[in-house]
PDB file of N, CA and C in Angstrom:
ATOM      1  N   MET G   7      44.229  18.779  77.983  1.00  0.00           N
ATOM      2  CA  MET G   7      44.798  17.932  79.010  1.00  0.00           C
ATOM      3  C   MET G   7      46.182  17.491  78.532  1.00  0.00           C
ATOM      4  N   SER G   8      47.136  17.543  79.424  1.00  0.00           N
ATOM      5  CA  SER G   8      48.497  17.178  79.029  1.00  0.00           C
ATOM      6  C   SER G   8      48.598  15.674  78.781  1.00  0.00           C
ATOM      7  N   ALA G   9      49.571  15.309  78.006  1.00  0.00           N
ATOM      8  CA  ALA G   9      49.767  13.906  77.662  1.00  0.00           C
ATOM      9  C   ALA G   9      50.135  13.079  78.890  1.00  0.00           C
ATOM     10  N   ALA G  10      50.866  13.667  79.823  1.00  0.00           N
ATOM     11  CA  ALA G  10      51.258  12.943  81.038  1.00  0.00           C
ATOM     12  C   ALA G  10      50.031  12.595  81.875  1.00  0.00           C
ATOM     13  N   VAL G  11      49.079  13.516  81.955  1.00  0.00           N
ATOM     14  CA  VAL G  11      47.848  13.256  82.716  1.00  0.00           C
ATOM     15  C   VAL G  11      47.026  12.177  82.028  1.00  0.00           C
ATOM     16  N   LYS G  12      46.897  12.282  80.696  1.00  0.00           N
ATOM     17  CA  LYS G  12      46.144  11.265  79.957  1.00  0.00           C
ATOM     18  C   LYS G  12      46.767   9.888  80.141  1.00  0.00           C
ATOM     19  N   TYR G  13      48.083   9.801  80.026  1.00  0.00           N
ATOM     20  CA  TYR G  13      48.767   8.517  80.148  1.00  0.00           C
ATOM     21  C   TYR G  13      48.618   7.955  81.567  1.00  0.00           C
ATOM     22  N   THR G  14      48.770   8.809  82.565  1.00  0.00           N
ATOM     23  CA  THR G  14      48.640   8.353  83.950  1.00  0.00           C
ATOM     24  C   THR G  14      47.230   7.859  84.232  1.00  0.00           C
ATOM     25  N   LEU G  15      46.231   8.612  83.787  1.00  0.00           N
ATOM     26  CA  LEU G  15      44.846   8.173  83.983  1.00  0.00           C
ATOM     27  C   LEU G  15      44.561   6.889  83.209  1.00  0.00           C
ATOM     28  N   GLY G  16      45.151   6.743  82.034  1.00  0.00           N
ATOM     29  CA  GLY G  16      45.002   5.504  81.270  1.00  0.00           C
ATOM     30  C   GLY G  16      45.598   4.312  82.001  1.00  0.00           C
ATOM     31  N   ARG G  17      46.781   4.501  82.584  1.00  0.00           N
ATOM     32  CA  ARG G  17      47.419   3.420  83.357  1.00  0.00           C
ATOM     33  C   ARG G  17      46.571   3.031  84.559  1.00  0.00           C
ATOM     34  N   ILE G  18      46.066   4.032  85.270  1.00  0.00           N
ATOM     35  CA  ILE G  18      45.221   3.752  86.434  1.00  0.00           C
ATOM     36  C   ILE G  18      43.936   3.060  86.002  1.00  0.00           C
ATOM     37  N   GLY G  19      43.352   3.531  84.912  1.00  0.00           N
ATOM     38  CA  GLY G  19      42.126   2.916  84.404  1.00  0.00           C
ATOM     39  C   GLY G  19      42.335   1.470  83.995  1.00  0.00           C
ATOM     40  N   LEU G  20      43.451   1.180  83.341  1.00  0.00           N
ATOM     41  CA  LEU G  20      43.746  -0.204  82.971  1.00  0.00           C
ATOM     42  C   LEU G  20      43.911  -1.084  84.209  1.00  0.00           C
ATOM     43  N   PHE G  21      44.603  -0.571  85.217  1.00  0.00           N
ATOM     44  CA  PHE G  21      44.786  -1.335  86.447  1.00  0.00           C
ATOM     45  C   PHE G  21      43.448  -1.637  87.108  1.00  0.00           C
ATOM     46  N   VAL G  22      42.597  -0.627  87.212  1.00  0.00           N
ATOM     47  CA  VAL G  22      41.286  -0.822  87.836  1.00  0.00           C
ATOM     48  C   VAL G  22      40.445  -1.797  87.006  1.00  0.00           C
ATOM     49  N   GLY G  23      40.516  -1.677  85.689  1.00  0.00           N
ATOM     50  CA  GLY G  23      39.752  -2.587  84.832  1.00  0.00           C
ATOM     51  C   GLY G  23      40.199  -4.034  84.969  1.00  0.00           C
ATOM     52  N   VAL G  24      41.493  -4.264  84.981  1.00  0.00           N
ATOM     53  CA  VAL G  24      42.003  -5.631  85.137  1.00  0.00           C
ATOM     54  C   VAL G  24      41.682  -6.154  86.529  1.00  0.00           C
ATOM     55  N   LEU G  25      41.800  -5.291  87.530  1.00  0.00           N
ATOM     56  CA  LEU G  25      41.465  -5.708  88.897  1.00  0.00           C
ATOM     57  C   LEU G  25      39.989  -6.056  89.008  1.00  0.00           C
ATOM     58  N   ALA G  26      39.134  -5.281  88.353  1.00  0.00           N
ATOM     59  CA  ALA G  26      37.699  -5.584  88.358  1.00  0.00           C
ATOM     60  C   ALA G  26      37.424  -6.917  87.663  1.00  0.00           C
ATOM     61  N   ALA G  27      38.153  -7.199  86.597  1.00  0.00           N
ATOM     62  CA  ALA G  27      37.967  -8.475  85.898  1.00  0.00           C
ATOM     63  C   ALA G  27      38.421  -9.650  86.753  1.00  0.00           C
ATOM     64  N   LEU G  28      39.433  -9.425  87.581  1.00  0.00           N
ATOM     65  CA  LEU G  28      39.950 -10.496  88.441  1.00  0.00           C
ATOM     66  C   LEU G  28      39.207 -10.602  89.771  1.00  0.00           C
ATOM     67  N   TRP G  29      38.306  -9.687  90.026  1.00  0.00           N
ATOM     68  CA  TRP G  29      37.645  -9.632  91.332  1.00  0.00           C
ATOM     69  C   TRP G  29      36.911 -10.930  91.673  1.00  0.00           C
ATOM     70  N   PHE G  30      36.328 -11.552  90.690  1.00  0.00           N
ATOM     71  CA  PHE G  30      35.512 -12.744  90.952  1.00  0.00           C
ATOM     72  C   PHE G  30      36.301 -14.044  90.830  1.00  0.00           C
ATOM     73  N   VAL G  31      37.584 -13.955  90.567  1.00  0.00           N
ATOM     74  CA  VAL G  31      38.447 -15.133  90.510  1.00  0.00           C
ATOM     75  C   VAL G  31      38.880 -15.464  91.931  1.00  0.00           C
ATOM     76  N   GLU G  32      38.801 -16.728  92.283  1.00  0.00           N
ATOM     77  CA  GLU G  32      39.136 -17.167  93.637  1.00  0.00           C
ATOM     78  C   GLU G  32      40.647 -17.221  93.818  1.00  0.00           C
ATOM     79  N   MET G  33      41.215 -16.216  94.510  1.00  0.00           N
ATOM     80  CA  MET G  33      42.635 -16.166  94.845  1.00  0.00           C
ATOM     81  C   MET G  33      42.816 -15.126  95.935  1.00  0.00           C
ATOM     82  N   SER G  34      43.989 -15.096  96.517  1.00  0.00           N
ATOM     83  CA  SER G  34      44.230 -14.125  97.586  1.00  0.00           C
ATOM     84  C   SER G  34      44.273 -12.707  97.009  1.00  0.00           C
ATOM     85  N   MET G  35      43.974 -11.756  97.874  1.00  0.00           N
ATOM     86  CA  MET G  35      43.931 -10.366  97.429  1.00  0.00           C
ATOM     87  C   MET G  35      45.307  -9.893  96.965  1.00  0.00           C
ATOM     88  N   PHE G  36      46.363 -10.294  97.657  1.00  0.00           N
ATOM     89  CA  PHE G  36      47.716  -9.904  97.263  1.00  0.00           C
ATOM     90  C   PHE G  36      48.035 -10.423  95.870  1.00  0.00           C
ATOM     91  N   LEU G  37      47.723 -11.679  95.599  1.00  0.00           N
ATOM     92  CA  LEU G  37      47.977 -12.259  94.286  1.00  0.00           C
ATOM     93  C   LEU G  37      47.145 -11.567  93.215  1.00  0.00           C
ATOM     94  N   ARG G  38      45.905 -11.230  93.551  1.00  0.00           N
ATOM     95  CA  ARG G  38      45.020 -10.535  92.617  1.00  0.00           C
ATOM     96  C   ARG G  38      45.604  -9.159  92.265  1.00  0.00           C
ATOM     97  N   LEU G  39      46.090  -8.432  93.275  1.00  0.00           N
ATOM     98  CA  LEU G  39      46.681  -7.109  93.024  1.00  0.00           C
ATOM     99  C   LEU G  39      47.954  -7.208  92.186  1.00  0.00           C
ATOM    100  N   MET G  40      48.800  -8.187  92.493  1.00  0.00           N
ATOM    101  CA  MET G  40      50.050  -8.344  91.733  1.00  0.00           C
ATOM    102  C   MET G  40      49.764  -8.732  90.285  1.00  0.00           C
ATOM    103  N   LEU G  41      48.814  -9.625  90.088  1.00  0.00           N
ATOM    104  CA  LEU G  41      48.443 -10.038  88.733  1.00  0.00           C
ATOM    105  C   LEU G  41      47.848  -8.865  87.957  1.00  0.00           C
ATOM    106  N   ALA G  42      47.023  -8.053  88.619  1.00  0.00           N
ATOM    107  CA  ALA G  42      46.443  -6.870  87.975  1.00  0.00           C
ATOM    108  C   ALA G  42      47.529  -5.861  87.620  1.00  0.00           C
ATOM    109  N   LEU G  43      48.494  -5.689  88.500  1.00  0.00           N
ATOM    110  CA  LEU G  43      49.586  -4.743  88.249  1.00  0.00           C
ATOM    111  C   LEU G  43      50.422  -5.171  87.044  1.00  0.00           C
ATOM    112  N   ILE G  44      50.799  -6.427  87.013  1.00  0.00           N
ATOM    113  CA  ILE G  44      51.625  -6.936  85.914  1.00  0.00           C
ATOM    114  C   ILE G  44      50.849  -6.933  84.597  1.00  0.00           C
ATOM    115  N   SER G  45      49.600  -7.368  84.651  1.00  0.00           N
ATOM    116  CA  SER G  45      48.784  -7.415  83.428  1.00  0.00           C
ATOM    117  C   SER G  45      48.510  -6.018  82.880  1.00  0.00           C
ATOM    118  N   SER G  46      48.205  -5.076  83.757  1.00  0.00           N
ATOM    119  CA  SER G  46      47.924  -3.721  83.283  1.00  0.00           C
ATOM    120  C   SER G  46      49.176  -3.061  82.715  1.00  0.00           C
ATOM    121  N   ALA G  47      50.343  -3.385  83.268  1.00  0.00           N
ATOM    122  CA  ALA G  47      51.594  -2.847  82.718  1.00  0.00           C
ATOM    123  C   ALA G  47      51.835  -3.379  81.313  1.00  0.00           C
ATOM    124  N   ALA G  48      51.605  -4.678  81.126  1.00  0.00           N
ATOM    125  CA  ALA G  48      51.788  -5.268  79.797  1.00  0.00           C
ATOM    126  C   ALA G  48      50.776  -4.716  78.804  1.00  0.00           C
ATOM    127  N   LEU G  49      49.527  -4.560  79.228  1.00  0.00           N
ATOM    128  CA  LEU G  49      48.503  -4.013  78.337  1.00  0.00           C
ATOM    129  C   LEU G  49      48.781  -2.551  77.991  1.00  0.00           C
ATOM    130  N   SER G  50      49.265  -1.791  78.958  1.00  0.00           N
ATOM    131  CA  SER G  50      49.541  -0.379  78.686  1.00  0.00           C
ATOM    132  C   SER G  50      50.675  -0.225  77.687  1.00  0.00           C
ATOM    133  N   PHE G  51      51.602  -1.158  77.687  1.00  0.00           N
ATOM    134  CA  PHE G  51      52.703  -1.107  76.725  1.00  0.00           C
ATOM    135  C   PHE G  51      52.174  -1.137  75.299  1.00  0.00           C
ATOM    136  N   VAL G  52      51.102  -1.890  75.081  1.00  0.00           N
ATOM    137  CA  VAL G  52      50.514  -2.024  73.748  1.00  0.00           C
ATOM    138  C   VAL G  52      49.419  -0.988  73.512  1.00  0.00           C
ATOM    139  N   LEU G  53      48.496  -0.871  74.464  1.00  0.00           N
ATOM    140  CA  LEU G  53      47.305  -0.053  74.251  1.00  0.00           C
ATOM    141  C   LEU G  53      47.547   1.448  74.378  1.00  0.00           C
ATOM    142  N   LEU G  54      48.517   1.849  75.187  1.00  0.00           N
ATOM    143  CA  LEU G  54      48.734   3.269  75.435  1.00  0.00           C
ATOM    144  C   LEU G  54      49.994   3.801  74.756  1.00  0.00           C
ATOM    145  N   ARG G  55      50.424   3.140  73.702  1.00  0.00           N
ATOM    146  CA  ARG G  55      51.655   3.531  73.000  1.00  0.00           C
ATOM    147  C   ARG G  55      51.592   4.971  72.497  1.00  0.00           C
ATOM    148  N   GLY G  56      50.479   5.362  71.918  1.00  0.00           N
ATOM    149  CA  GLY G  56      50.340   6.716  71.379  1.00  0.00           C
ATOM    150  C   GLY G  56      50.463   7.781  72.450  1.00  0.00           C
ATOM    151  N   TRP G  57      49.780   7.582  73.560  1.00  0.00           N
ATOM    152  CA  TRP G  57      49.852   8.546  74.657  1.00  0.00           C
ATOM    153  C   TRP G  57      51.249   8.579  75.268  1.00  0.00           C
ATOM    154  N   ARG G  58      51.904   7.418  75.346  1.00  0.00           N
ATOM    155  CA  ARG G  58      53.263   7.363  75.900  1.00  0.00           C
ATOM    156  C   ARG G  58      54.236   8.124  74.990  1.00  0.00           C
ATOM    157  N   ASP G  59      54.100   7.940  73.679  1.00  0.00           N
ATOM    158  CA  ASP G  59      54.964   8.658  72.733  1.00  0.00           C
ATOM    159  C   ASP G  59      54.700  10.160  72.777  1.00  0.00           C
ATOM    160  N   GLU G  60      53.424  10.538  72.901  1.00  0.00           N
ATOM    161  CA  GLU G  60      53.065  11.954  72.999  1.00  0.00           C
ATOM    162  C   GLU G  60      53.658  12.565  74.274  1.00  0.00           C
ATOM    163  N   MET G  61      53.587  11.837  75.376  1.00  0.00           N
ATOM    164  CA  MET G  61      54.144  12.312  76.641  1.00  0.00           C
ATOM    165  C   MET G  61      55.662  12.455  76.543  1.00  0.00           C
ATOM    166  N   ALA G  62      56.313  11.493  75.914  1.00  0.00           N
ATOM    167  CA  ALA G  62      57.767  11.570  75.749  1.00  0.00           C
ATOM    168  C   ALA G  62      58.158  12.763  74.895  1.00  0.00           C
ATOM    169  N   GLY G  63      57.385  13.063  73.864  1.00  0.00           N
ATOM    170  CA  GLY G  63      57.645  14.229  73.021  1.00  0.00           C
ATOM    171  C   GLY G  63      57.511  15.527  73.795  1.00  0.00           C
ATOM    172  N   GLU G  64      56.454  15.627  74.609  1.00  0.00           N
ATOM    173  CA  GLU G  64      56.267  16.828  75.427  1.00  0.00           C
ATOM    174  C   GLU G  64      57.415  16.993  76.427  1.00  0.00           C
ATOM    175  N   MET G  65      57.856  15.895  77.006  1.00  0.00           N
ATOM    176  CA  MET G  65      58.949  15.959  77.969  1.00  0.00           C
ATOM    177  C   MET G  65      60.255  16.369  77.286  1.00  0.00           C
ATOM    178  N   ALA G  66      60.490  15.884  76.069  1.00  0.00           N
ATOM    179  CA  ALA G  66      61.696  16.255  75.333  1.00  0.00           C
ATOM    180  C   ALA G  66      61.683  17.736  74.970  1.00  0.00           C
ATOM    181  N   GLU G  67      60.515  18.246  74.554  1.00  0.00           N
ATOM    182  CA  GLU G  67      60.397  19.668  74.232  1.00  0.00           C
ATOM    183  C   GLU G  67      60.651  20.531  75.464  1.00  0.00           C
ATOM    184  N   ALA G  68      60.070  20.135  76.590  1.00  0.00           N
ATOM    185  CA  ALA G  68      60.264  20.896  77.828  1.00  0.00           C
ATOM    186  C   ALA G  68      61.729  20.878  78.246  1.00  0.00           C
ATOM    187  N   SER G  69      62.379  19.744  78.074  1.00  0.00           N
ATOM    188  CA  SER G  69      63.796  19.638  78.420  1.00  0.00           C
ATOM    189  C   SER G  69      64.640  20.540  77.528  1.00  0.00           C
ATOM    190  N   ALA G  70      64.332  20.583  76.251  1.00  0.00           N
ATOM    191  CA  ALA G  70      65.069  21.440  75.323  1.00  0.00           C
ATOM    192  C   ALA G  70      64.861  22.913  75.672  1.00  0.00           C
ATOM    193  N   ARG G  71      63.622  23.295  76.037  1.00  0.00           N
ATOM    194  CA  ARG G  71      63.356  24.678  76.437  1.00  0.00           C
ATOM    195  C   ARG G  71      64.139  25.039  77.696  1.00  0.00           C
ATOM    196  N   ARG G  72      64.148  24.135  78.679  1.00  0.00           N
ATOM    197  CA  ARG G  72      64.888  24.398  79.912  1.00  0.00           C
ATOM    198  C   ARG G  72      66.384  24.520  79.634  1.00  0.00           C
ATOM    199  N   ARG G  73      66.902  23.662  78.775  1.00  0.00           N
ATOM    200  CA  ARG G  73      68.324  23.708  78.437  1.00  0.00           C
ATOM    201  C   ARG G  73      68.675  25.025  77.750  1.00  0.00           C
ATOM    202  N   ALA G  74      67.837  25.471  76.809  1.00  0.00           N
ATOM    203  CA  ALA G  74      68.081  26.738  76.117  1.00  0.00           C
ATOM    204  C   ALA G  74      67.999  27.914  77.086  1.00  0.00           C
ATOM    205  N   GLU G  75      67.025  27.891  77.986  1.00  0.00           N
ATOM    206  CA  GLU G  75      66.900  28.970  78.970  1.00  0.00           C
ATOM    207  C   GLU G  75      68.091  28.972  79.918  1.00  0.00           C
ATOM    208  N   LYS G  76      68.561  27.806  80.284  1.00  0.00           N
ATOM    209  CA  LYS G  76      69.733  27.707  81.152  1.00  0.00           C
ATOM    210  C   LYS G  76      70.967  28.304  80.475  1.00  0.00           C
ATOM    211  N   GLU G  77      71.153  27.983  79.204  1.00  0.00           N
ATOM    212  CA  GLU G  77      72.288  28.540  78.462  1.00  0.00           C
ATOM    213  C   GLU G  77      72.168  30.050  78.311  1.00  0.00           C
ATOM    214  N   ARG G  78      70.943  30.538  78.078  1.00  0.00           N
ATOM    215  CA  ARG G  78      70.727  31.973  77.956  1.00  0.00           C
ATOM    216  C   ARG G  78      71.070  32.671  79.269  1.00  0.00           C
ATOM    217  N   LEU G  79      70.635  32.086  80.386  1.00  0.00           N
ATOM    218  CA  LEU G  79      70.926  32.683  81.687  1.00  0.00           C
ATOM    219  C   LEU G  79      72.418  32.638  82.003  1.00  0.00           C
ATOM    220  N   ARG G  80      73.068  31.551  81.648  1.00  0.00           N
ATOM    221  CA  ARG G  80      74.510  31.460  81.884  1.00  0.00           C
ATOM    222  C   ARG G  80      75.267  32.525  81.096  1.00  0.00           C
ATOM    223  N   SER G  81      74.878  32.713  79.844  1.00  0.00           N
ATOM    224  CA  SER G  81      75.570  33.727  79.042  1.00  0.00           C
ATOM    225  C   SER G  81      75.258  35.119  79.557  1.00  0.00           C
ATOM    226  N   ALA G  82      74.036  35.337  80.068  1.00  0.00           N
ATOM    227  CA  ALA G  82      73.692  36.642  80.631  1.00  0.00           C
ATOM    228  C   ALA G  82      74.508  36.907  81.889  1.00  0.00           C
ATOM    229  N   LEU G  83      74.668  35.888  82.712  1.00  0.00           N
ATOM    230  CA  LEU G  83      75.457  36.053  83.933  1.00  0.00           C
ATOM    231  C   LEU G  83      76.942  36.264  83.628  1.00  0.00           C
ATOM    232  N   ALA G  84      77.397  35.678  82.549  1.00  0.00           N
ATOM    233  CA  ALA G  84      78.799  35.834  82.163  1.00  0.00           C
ATOM    234  C   ALA G  84      79.044  37.163  81.465  1.00  0.00           C
ATOM    235  N   GLY G  85      77.982  37.882  81.120  1.00  0.00           N
ATOM    236  CA  GLY G  85      78.125  39.173  80.461  1.00  0.00           C
ATOM    237  C   GLY G  85      78.196  39.060  78.959  1.00  0.00           C
ATOM    238  N   ASP G  86      77.957  37.898  78.405  1.00  0.00           N
ATOM    239  CA  ASP G  86      78.045  37.713  76.955  1.00  0.00           C
ATOM    240  C   ASP G  86      76.945  38.440  76.218  1.00  0.00           C
ATOM    241  N   ASP G  87      75.761  38.577  76.827  1.00  0.00           N
ATOM    242  CA  ASP G  87      74.668  39.200  76.084  1.00  0.00           C
ATOM    243  C   ASP G  87      74.873  40.702  75.943  1.00  0.00           C
ATOM    244  N   GLU G  88      75.613  41.354  76.858  1.00  0.00           N
ATOM    245  CA  GLU G  88      75.894  42.784  76.707  1.00  0.00           C
ATOM    246  C   GLU G  88      76.782  43.026  75.493  1.00  0.00           C
ATOM    247  N   ALA G  89      77.792  42.202  75.324  1.00  0.00           N
ATOM    248  CA  ALA G  89      78.665  42.338  74.166  1.00  0.00           C
ATOM    249  C   ALA G  89      77.897  42.039  72.888  1.00  0.00           C
ATOM    250  N   GLU G  90      76.983  41.085  72.977  1.00  0.00           N
ATOM    251  CA  GLU G  90      76.181  40.722  71.812  1.00  0.00           C
ATOM    252  C   GLU G  90      75.255  41.874  71.430  1.00  0.00           C
ATOM    253  N   ARG G  91      74.628  42.519  72.426  1.00  0.00           N
ATOM    254  CA  ARG G  91      73.753  43.653  72.145  1.00  0.00           C
ATOM    255  C   ARG G  91      74.535  44.837  71.561  1.00  0.00           C
ATOM    256  N   ALA G  92      75.714  45.069  72.092  1.00  0.00           N
ATOM    257  CA  ALA G  92      76.538  46.190  71.588  1.00  0.00           C
ATOM    258  C   ALA G  92      76.962  45.924  70.152  1.00  0.00           C
ATOM    259  N   ALA G  93      77.226  44.686  69.835  1.00  0.00           N
ATOM    260  CA  ALA G  93      77.639  44.341  68.468  1.00  0.00           C
ATOM    261  C   ALA G  93      76.480  44.449  67.496  1.00  0.00           C
ATOM    262  N   SER G  94      75.267  44.225  67.966  1.00  0.00           N
ATOM    263  CA  SER G  94      74.127  44.264  67.055  1.00  0.00           C
ATOM    264  C   SER G  94      73.592  45.669  66.859  1.00  0.00           C
ATOM    265  N   ARG G  95      73.960  46.634  67.741  1.00  0.00           N
ATOM    266  CA  ARG G  95      73.505  48.020  67.588  1.00  0.00           C
ATOM    267  C   ARG G  95      74.313  48.721  66.493  1.00  0.00           C
ATOM    268  N   PRO G  96      73.637  49.565  65.723  1.00  0.00           N
ATOM    269  CA  PRO G  96      74.374  50.339  64.711  1.00  0.00           C
ATOM    270  C   PRO G  96      75.225  51.396  65.392  1.00  0.00           C
ATOM    271  N   GLU G  97      76.366  51.688  64.813  1.00  0.00           N
ATOM    272  CA  GLU G  97      77.297  52.686  65.354  1.00  0.00           C
ATOM    273  C   GLU G  97      76.718  54.074  65.130  1.00  0.00           C
ATOM    274  N   GLU G  98      76.858  54.930  66.109  1.00  0.00           N
ATOM    275  CA  GLU G  98      76.325  56.281  65.997  1.00  0.00           C
ATOM    276  C   GLU G  98      77.387  57.274  65.642  1.00  0.00           C
TER     277      GLU G  98
END
């Protein structure tokens, strides 16, 4: 399972858990939802740090791969890779 999915499910789970804990507190539903949202965000900052860091690492790796592929395609379109291949071939 990807880190982004784990982190997202963790955030949703924390929200549902805090909302369930607040369910029996006498207050309006809007206030209960806002309090659950804010509390779960604060808890996720502490409790889900590992998953958040793992997700950020995966996103950085994917970004680096996309950037490298973009540069490779740009050089191929510019014709740089043909000159590079000709230079790397032994002379006959």
